[in-house]
mmCIF file of C-alpha atoms in Angstrom:
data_model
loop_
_atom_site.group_PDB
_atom_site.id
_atom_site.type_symbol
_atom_site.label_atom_id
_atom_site.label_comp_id
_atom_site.label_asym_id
_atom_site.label_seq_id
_atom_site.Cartn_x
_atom_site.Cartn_y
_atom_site.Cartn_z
ATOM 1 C CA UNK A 1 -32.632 10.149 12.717
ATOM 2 C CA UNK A 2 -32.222 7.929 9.577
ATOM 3 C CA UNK A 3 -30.402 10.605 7.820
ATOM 4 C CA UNK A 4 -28.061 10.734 10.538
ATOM 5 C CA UNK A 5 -27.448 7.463 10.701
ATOM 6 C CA UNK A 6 -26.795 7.530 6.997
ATOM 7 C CA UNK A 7 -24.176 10.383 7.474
ATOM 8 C CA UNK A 8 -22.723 8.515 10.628
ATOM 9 C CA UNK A 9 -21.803 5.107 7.925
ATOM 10 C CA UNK A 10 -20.475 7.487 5.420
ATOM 11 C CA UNK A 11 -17.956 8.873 8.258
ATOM 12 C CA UNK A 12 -16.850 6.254 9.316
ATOM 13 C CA UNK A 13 -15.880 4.413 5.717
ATOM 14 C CA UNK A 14 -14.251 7.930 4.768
ATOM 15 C CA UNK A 15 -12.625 9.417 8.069
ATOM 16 C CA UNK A 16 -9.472 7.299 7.718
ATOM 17 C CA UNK A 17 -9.103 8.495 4.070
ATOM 18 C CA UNK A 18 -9.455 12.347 5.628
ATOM 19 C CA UNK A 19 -6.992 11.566 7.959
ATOM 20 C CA UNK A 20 -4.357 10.647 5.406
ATOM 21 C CA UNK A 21 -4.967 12.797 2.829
ATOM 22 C CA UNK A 22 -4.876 15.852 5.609
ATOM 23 C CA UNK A 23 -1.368 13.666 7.054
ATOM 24 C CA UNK A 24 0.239 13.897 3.611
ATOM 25 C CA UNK A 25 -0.406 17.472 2.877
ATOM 26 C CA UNK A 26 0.488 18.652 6.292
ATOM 27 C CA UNK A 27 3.730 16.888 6.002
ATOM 28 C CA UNK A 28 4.366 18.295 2.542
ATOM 29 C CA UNK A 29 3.862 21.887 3.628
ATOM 30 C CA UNK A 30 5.635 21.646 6.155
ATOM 31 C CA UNK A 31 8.636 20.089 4.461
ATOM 32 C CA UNK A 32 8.153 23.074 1.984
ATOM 33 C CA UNK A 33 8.133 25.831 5.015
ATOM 34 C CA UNK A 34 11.077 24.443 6.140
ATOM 35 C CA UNK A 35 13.005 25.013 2.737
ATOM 36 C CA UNK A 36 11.517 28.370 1.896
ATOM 37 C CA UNK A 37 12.848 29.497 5.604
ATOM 38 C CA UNK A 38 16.347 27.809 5.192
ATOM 39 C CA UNK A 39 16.842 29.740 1.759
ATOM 40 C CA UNK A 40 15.645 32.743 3.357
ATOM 41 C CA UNK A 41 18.628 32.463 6.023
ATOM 42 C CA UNK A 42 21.025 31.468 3.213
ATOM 43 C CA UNK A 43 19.657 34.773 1.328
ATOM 44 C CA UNK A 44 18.742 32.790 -1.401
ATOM 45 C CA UNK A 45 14.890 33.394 -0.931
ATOM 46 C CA UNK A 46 14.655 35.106 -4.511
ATOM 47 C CA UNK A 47 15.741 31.396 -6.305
ATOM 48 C CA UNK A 48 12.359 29.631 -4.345
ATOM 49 C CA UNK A 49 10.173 28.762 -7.126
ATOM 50 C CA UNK A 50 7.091 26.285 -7.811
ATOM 51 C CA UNK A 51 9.620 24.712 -9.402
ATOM 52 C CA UNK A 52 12.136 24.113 -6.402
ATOM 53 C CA UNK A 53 9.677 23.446 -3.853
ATOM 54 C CA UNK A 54 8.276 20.378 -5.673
ATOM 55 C CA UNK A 55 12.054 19.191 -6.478
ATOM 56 C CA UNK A 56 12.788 19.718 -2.828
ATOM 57 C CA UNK A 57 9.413 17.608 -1.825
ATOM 58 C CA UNK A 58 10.344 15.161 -4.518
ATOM 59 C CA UNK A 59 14.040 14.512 -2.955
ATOM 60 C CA UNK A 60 12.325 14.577 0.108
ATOM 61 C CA UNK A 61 9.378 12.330 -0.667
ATOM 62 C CA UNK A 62 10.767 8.755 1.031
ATOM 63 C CA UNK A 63 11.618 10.796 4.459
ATOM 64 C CA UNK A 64 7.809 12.531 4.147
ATOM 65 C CA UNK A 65 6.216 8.741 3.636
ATOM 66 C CA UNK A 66 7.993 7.583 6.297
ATOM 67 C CA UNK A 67 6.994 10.257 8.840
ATOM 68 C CA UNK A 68 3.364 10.285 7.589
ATOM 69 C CA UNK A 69 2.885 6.387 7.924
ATOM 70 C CA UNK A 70 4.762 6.241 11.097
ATOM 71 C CA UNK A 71 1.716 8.677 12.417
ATOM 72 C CA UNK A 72 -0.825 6.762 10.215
ATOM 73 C CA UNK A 73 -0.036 3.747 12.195
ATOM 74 C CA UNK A 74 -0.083 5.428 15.568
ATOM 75 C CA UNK A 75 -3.759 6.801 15.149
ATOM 76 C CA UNK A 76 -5.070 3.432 13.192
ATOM 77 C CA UNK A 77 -3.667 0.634 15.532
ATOM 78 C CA UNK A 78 -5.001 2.821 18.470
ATOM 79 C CA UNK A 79 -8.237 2.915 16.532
ATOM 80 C CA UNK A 80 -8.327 -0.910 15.863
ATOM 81 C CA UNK A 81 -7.329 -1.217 19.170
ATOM 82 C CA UNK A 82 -10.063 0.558 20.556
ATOM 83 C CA UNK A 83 -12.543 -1.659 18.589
ATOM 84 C CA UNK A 84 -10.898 -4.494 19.574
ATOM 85 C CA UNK A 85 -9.967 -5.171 15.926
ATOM 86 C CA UNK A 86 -6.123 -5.216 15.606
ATOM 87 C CA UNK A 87 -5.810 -8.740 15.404
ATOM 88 C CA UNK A 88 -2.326 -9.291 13.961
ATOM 89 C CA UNK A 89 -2.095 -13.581 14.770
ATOM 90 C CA UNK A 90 -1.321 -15.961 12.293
ATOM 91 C CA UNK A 91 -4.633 -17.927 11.531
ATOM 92 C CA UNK A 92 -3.194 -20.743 10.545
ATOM 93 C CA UNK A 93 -3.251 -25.029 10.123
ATOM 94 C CA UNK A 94 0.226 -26.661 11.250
ATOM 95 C CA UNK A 95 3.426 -25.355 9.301
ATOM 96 C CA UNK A 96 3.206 -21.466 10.151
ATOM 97 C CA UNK A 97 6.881 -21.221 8.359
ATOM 98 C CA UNK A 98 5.656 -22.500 5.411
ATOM 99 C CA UNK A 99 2.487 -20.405 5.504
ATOM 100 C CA UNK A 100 4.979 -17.321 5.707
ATOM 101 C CA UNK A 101 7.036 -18.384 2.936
ATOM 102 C CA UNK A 102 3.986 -19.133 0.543
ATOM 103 C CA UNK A 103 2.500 -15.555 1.494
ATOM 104 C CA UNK A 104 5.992 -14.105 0.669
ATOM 105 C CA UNK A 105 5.830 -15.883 -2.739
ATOM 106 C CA UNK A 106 2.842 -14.559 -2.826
ATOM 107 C CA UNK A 107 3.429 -11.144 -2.880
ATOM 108 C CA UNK A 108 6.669 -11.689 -5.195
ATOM 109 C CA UNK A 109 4.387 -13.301 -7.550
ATOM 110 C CA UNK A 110 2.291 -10.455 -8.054
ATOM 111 C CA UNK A 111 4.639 -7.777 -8.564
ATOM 112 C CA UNK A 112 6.468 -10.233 -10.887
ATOM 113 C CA UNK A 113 3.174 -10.303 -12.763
ATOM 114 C CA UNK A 114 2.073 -6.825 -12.607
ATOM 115 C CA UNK A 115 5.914 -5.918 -13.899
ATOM 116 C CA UNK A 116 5.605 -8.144 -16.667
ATOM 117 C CA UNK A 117 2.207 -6.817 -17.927
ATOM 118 C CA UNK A 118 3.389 -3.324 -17.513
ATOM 119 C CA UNK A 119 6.669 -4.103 -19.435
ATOM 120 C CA UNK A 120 5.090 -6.591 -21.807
ATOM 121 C CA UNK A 121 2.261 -3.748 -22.955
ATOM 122 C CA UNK A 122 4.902 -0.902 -22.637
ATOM 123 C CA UNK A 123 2.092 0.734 -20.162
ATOM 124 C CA UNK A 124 4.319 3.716 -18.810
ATOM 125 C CA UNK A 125 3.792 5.931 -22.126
ATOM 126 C CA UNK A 126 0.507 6.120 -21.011
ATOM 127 C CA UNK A 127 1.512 8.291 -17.302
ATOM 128 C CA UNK A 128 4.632 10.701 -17.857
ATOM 129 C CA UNK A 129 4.431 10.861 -13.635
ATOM 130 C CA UNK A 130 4.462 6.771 -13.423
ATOM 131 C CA UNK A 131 8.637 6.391 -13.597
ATOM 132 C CA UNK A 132 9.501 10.112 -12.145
ATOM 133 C CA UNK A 133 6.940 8.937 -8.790
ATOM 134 C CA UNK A 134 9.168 5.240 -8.886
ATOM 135 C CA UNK A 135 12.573 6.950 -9.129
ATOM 136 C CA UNK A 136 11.208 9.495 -6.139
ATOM 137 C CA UNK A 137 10.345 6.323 -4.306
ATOM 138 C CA UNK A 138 13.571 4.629 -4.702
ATOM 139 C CA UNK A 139 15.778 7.349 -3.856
ATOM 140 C CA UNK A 140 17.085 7.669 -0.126
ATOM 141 C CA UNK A 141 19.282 4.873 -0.138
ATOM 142 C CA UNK A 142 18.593 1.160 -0.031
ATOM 143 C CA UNK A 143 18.244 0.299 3.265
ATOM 144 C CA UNK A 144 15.824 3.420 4.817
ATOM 145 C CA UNK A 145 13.882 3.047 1.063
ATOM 146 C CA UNK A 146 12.873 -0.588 2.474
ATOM 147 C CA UNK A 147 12.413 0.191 5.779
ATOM 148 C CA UNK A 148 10.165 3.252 4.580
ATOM 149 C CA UNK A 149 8.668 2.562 1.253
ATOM 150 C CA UNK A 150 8.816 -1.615 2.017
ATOM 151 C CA UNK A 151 7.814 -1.931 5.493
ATOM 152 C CA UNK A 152 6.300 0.974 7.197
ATOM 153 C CA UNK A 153 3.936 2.436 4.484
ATOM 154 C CA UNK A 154 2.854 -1.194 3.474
ATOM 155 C CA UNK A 155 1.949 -1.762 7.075
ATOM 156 C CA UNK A 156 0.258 1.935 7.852
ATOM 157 C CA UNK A 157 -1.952 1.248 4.550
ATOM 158 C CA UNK A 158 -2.741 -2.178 6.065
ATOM 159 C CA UNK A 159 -4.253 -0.758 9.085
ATOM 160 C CA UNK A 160 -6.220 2.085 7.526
ATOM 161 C CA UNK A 161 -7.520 0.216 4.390
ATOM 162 C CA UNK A 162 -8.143 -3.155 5.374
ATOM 163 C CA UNK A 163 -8.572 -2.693 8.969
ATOM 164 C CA UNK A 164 -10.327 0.441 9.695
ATOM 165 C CA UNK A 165 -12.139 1.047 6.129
ATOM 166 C CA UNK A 166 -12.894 -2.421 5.712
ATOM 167 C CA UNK A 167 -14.375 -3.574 8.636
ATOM 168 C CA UNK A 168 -16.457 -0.546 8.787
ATOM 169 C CA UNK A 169 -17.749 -1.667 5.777
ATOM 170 C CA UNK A 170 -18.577 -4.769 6.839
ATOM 171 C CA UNK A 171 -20.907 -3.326 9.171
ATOM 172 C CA UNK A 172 -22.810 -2.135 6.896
ATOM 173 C CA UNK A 173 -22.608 -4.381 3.580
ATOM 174 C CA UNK A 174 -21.876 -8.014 2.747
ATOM 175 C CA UNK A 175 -18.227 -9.213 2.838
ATOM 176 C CA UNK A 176 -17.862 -9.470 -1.074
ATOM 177 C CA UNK A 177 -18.972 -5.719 -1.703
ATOM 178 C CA UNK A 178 -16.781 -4.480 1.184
ATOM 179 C CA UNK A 179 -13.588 -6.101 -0.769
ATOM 180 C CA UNK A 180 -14.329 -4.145 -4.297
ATOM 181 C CA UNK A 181 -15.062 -1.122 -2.684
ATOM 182 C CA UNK A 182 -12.098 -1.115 -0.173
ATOM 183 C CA UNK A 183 -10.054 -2.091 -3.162
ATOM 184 C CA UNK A 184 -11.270 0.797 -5.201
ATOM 185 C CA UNK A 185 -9.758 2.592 -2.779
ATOM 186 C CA UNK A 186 -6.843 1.306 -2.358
ATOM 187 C CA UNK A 187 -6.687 1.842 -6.117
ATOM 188 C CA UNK A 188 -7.354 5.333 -5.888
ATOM 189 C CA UNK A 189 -5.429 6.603 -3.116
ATOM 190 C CA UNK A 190 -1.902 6.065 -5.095
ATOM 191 C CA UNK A 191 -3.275 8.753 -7.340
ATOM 192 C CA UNK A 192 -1.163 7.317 -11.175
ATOM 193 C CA UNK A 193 -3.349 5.587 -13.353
ATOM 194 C CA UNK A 194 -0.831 2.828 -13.487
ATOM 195 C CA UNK A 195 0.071 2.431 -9.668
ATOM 196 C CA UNK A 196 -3.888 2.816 -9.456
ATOM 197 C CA UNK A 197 -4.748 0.057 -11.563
ATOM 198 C CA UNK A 198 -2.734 -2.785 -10.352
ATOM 199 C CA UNK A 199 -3.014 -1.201 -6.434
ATOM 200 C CA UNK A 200 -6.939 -2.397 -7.070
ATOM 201 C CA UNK A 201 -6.090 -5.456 -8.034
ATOM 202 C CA UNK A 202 -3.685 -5.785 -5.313
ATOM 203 C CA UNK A 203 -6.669 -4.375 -3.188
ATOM 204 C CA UNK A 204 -8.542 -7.705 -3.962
ATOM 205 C CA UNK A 205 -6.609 -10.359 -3.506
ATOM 206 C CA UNK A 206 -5.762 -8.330 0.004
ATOM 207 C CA UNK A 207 -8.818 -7.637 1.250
ATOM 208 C CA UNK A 208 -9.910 -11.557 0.323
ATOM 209 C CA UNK A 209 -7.003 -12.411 2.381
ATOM 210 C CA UNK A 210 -7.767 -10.477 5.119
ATOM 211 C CA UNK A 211 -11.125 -11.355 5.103
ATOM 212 C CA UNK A 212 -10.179 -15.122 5.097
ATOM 213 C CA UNK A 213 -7.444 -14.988 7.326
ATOM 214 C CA UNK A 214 -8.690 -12.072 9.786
ATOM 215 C CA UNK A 215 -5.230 -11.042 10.704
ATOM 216 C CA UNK A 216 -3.652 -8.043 9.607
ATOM 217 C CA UNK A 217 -0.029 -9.673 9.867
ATOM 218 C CA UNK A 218 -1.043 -11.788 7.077
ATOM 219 C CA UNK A 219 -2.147 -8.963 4.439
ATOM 220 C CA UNK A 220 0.762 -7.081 5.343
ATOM 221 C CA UNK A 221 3.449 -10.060 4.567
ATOM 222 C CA UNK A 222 1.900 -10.011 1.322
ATOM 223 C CA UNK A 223 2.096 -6.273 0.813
ATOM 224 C CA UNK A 224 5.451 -5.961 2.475
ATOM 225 C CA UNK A 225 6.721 -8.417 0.040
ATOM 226 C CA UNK A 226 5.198 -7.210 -3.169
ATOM 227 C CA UNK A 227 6.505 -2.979 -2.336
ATOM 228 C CA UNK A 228 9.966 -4.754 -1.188
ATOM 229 C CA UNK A 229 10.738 -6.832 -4.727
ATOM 230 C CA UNK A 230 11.396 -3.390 -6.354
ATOM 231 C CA UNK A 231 14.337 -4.064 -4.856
ATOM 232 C CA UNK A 232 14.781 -7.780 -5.146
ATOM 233 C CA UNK A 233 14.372 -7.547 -9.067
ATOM 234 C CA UNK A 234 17.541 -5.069 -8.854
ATOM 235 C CA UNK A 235 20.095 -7.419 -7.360
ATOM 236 C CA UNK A 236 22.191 -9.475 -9.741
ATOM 237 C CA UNK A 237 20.482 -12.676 -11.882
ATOM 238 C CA UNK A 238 17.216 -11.205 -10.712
ATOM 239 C CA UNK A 239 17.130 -7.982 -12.362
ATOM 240 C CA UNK A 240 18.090 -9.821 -15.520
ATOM 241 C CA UNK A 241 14.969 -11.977 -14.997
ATOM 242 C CA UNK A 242 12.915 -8.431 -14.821
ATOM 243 C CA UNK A 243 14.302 -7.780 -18.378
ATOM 244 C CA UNK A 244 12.234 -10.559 -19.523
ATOM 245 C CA UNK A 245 8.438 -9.223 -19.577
ATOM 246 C CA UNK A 246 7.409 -12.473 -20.727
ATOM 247 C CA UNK A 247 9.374 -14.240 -17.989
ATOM 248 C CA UNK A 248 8.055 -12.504 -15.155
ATOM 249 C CA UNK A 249 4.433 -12.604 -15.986
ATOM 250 C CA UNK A 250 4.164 -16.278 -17.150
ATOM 251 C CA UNK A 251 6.347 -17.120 -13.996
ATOM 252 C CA UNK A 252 4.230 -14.639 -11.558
ATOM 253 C CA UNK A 253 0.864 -15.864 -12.625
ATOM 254 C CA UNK A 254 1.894 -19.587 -11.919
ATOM 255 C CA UNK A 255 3.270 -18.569 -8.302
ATOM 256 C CA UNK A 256 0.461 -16.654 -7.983
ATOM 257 C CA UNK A 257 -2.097 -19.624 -8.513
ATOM 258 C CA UNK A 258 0.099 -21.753 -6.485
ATOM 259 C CA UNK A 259 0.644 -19.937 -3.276
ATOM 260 C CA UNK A 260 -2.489 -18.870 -3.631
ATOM 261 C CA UNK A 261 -3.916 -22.693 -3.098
ATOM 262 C CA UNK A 262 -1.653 -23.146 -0.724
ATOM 263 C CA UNK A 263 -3.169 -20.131 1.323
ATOM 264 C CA UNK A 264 -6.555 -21.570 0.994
ATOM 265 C CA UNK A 265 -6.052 -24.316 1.762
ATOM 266 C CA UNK A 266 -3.744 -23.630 5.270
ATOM 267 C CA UNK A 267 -5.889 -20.419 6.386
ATOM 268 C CA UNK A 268 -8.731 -20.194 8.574
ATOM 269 C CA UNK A 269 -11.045 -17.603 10.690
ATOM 270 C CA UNK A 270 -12.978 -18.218 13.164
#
């Protein structure tokens, strides 16, 4: 009986991680079945290689994350739902614009500060698949990119990490445990040992702001504005800024501190 009960926690901490990893590679063979078959009518089956299927997932790759977090949110807000855990309110003291705003800043600051480190330290000779996975994810157009890559995934990885995996860990540990070990993975689902290493990071300070705030809508502002400056830092001025290392990580780390006083100080769970 124990030992089931044992098996039963493990489940449910690593179910929603199952679910997505089985989600992505479904998508990605299927994506490939549908290329092998269309060069087989075209008569151009002998040129499929290894080689061509992974370019064709790669072109591919924005369309794929968008299909696979549009079902990732599906099954984990009906799961949430379920359990009476998809609480998406803003918890909140007076001023929710300005609560908004600083959790916006917020997630600017971070990728501001995470840029500059990675710049600063020249960190991307250390991956060869860290700038060929960005360039994947920031092909497809700017608009469906942000609606896909910025908004949609940001929001799907909300609901599965912090509100499935997390509060099933919760269950079973204390609070501050649950928030490294949700962030670990986090970390470890991006799969770069770059993307990995600031995603735990990221992890933290999203998991402690779920935890404080208890509302789902308030992580993903912060995530949805970190995966969205990719873009931000490309417009005019800005992306001139993001040729400064030094720049964006002295300037992150002091929006970072701020806003994230301000958030303390504003939020509250009951």
């Amino acid at each position: 009986m124990k030992q089931d009960n044992i098996i039963k926690k493990i489940w449910l901490c690593i179910y929603p991680l199952i679910f997505w990893a089985v989600n992505q590679f479904v998508a990605g063979f299927l994506f490939q079945l549908y290329f092998l078959i269309d060069m087989t009518n075209k008569g151009k089956v002998n040129l499929v290689t290894t080689q061509s299927l992974t370019e064709f997932t790669s072109e591919n790759i924005v369309l794929i994350l968008l299909i696979t977090s549009a079902i990732n949110i599906l099954f984990f807000a009906f799961m949430l739902k379920r359990n009476n855990k998809l609480n998406i309110g803003l918890n909140c003291e007076e001023g929710k614009i300005p609560y908004i705003i600083s959790l916006i800043i917020m997630g600017i600051s971070f990728f501001m500060f995470s840029s500059g480190i990675i710049d600063m330290f020249d960190l991307t000779k250390y991956s060869d698949s860290y700038d060929t996975i960005i360039n994947s994810l920031s092909s497809g157009g700017v608009i469906f990119n942000i609606i896909a890559v910025g908004i949609v995934a940001p929001v799907s990885e909300e609901l599965m990490i912090r509100g499935v995996i997390y509060n099933n860990l919760k269950k079973y540990i204390k609070p501050a445990l649950a928030v490294f070990i949700q962030a670990f993975l986090f970390g470890i689902m991006h799969m770069n040992i770059i993307q990995s290493t600031y995603a735990i990071f990221a992890g933290l300070i999203l998991g402690y702001i779920y935890e404080k705030s208890g509302s789902l809508l308030v992580s993903s502002i912060f995530h949805i504005s970190f995966n969205i400056s990719n873009h931000l830092f490309s417009i005019p001025l800005l992306s001139d800024i993001a040729e400064i290392p030094l720049l964006m990580l002295i300037t992150g780390v002091i929006l970072l501190i701020y806003t994230f006083k301000y958030f303390n100080k504003k939020s509250f769970y009951n």
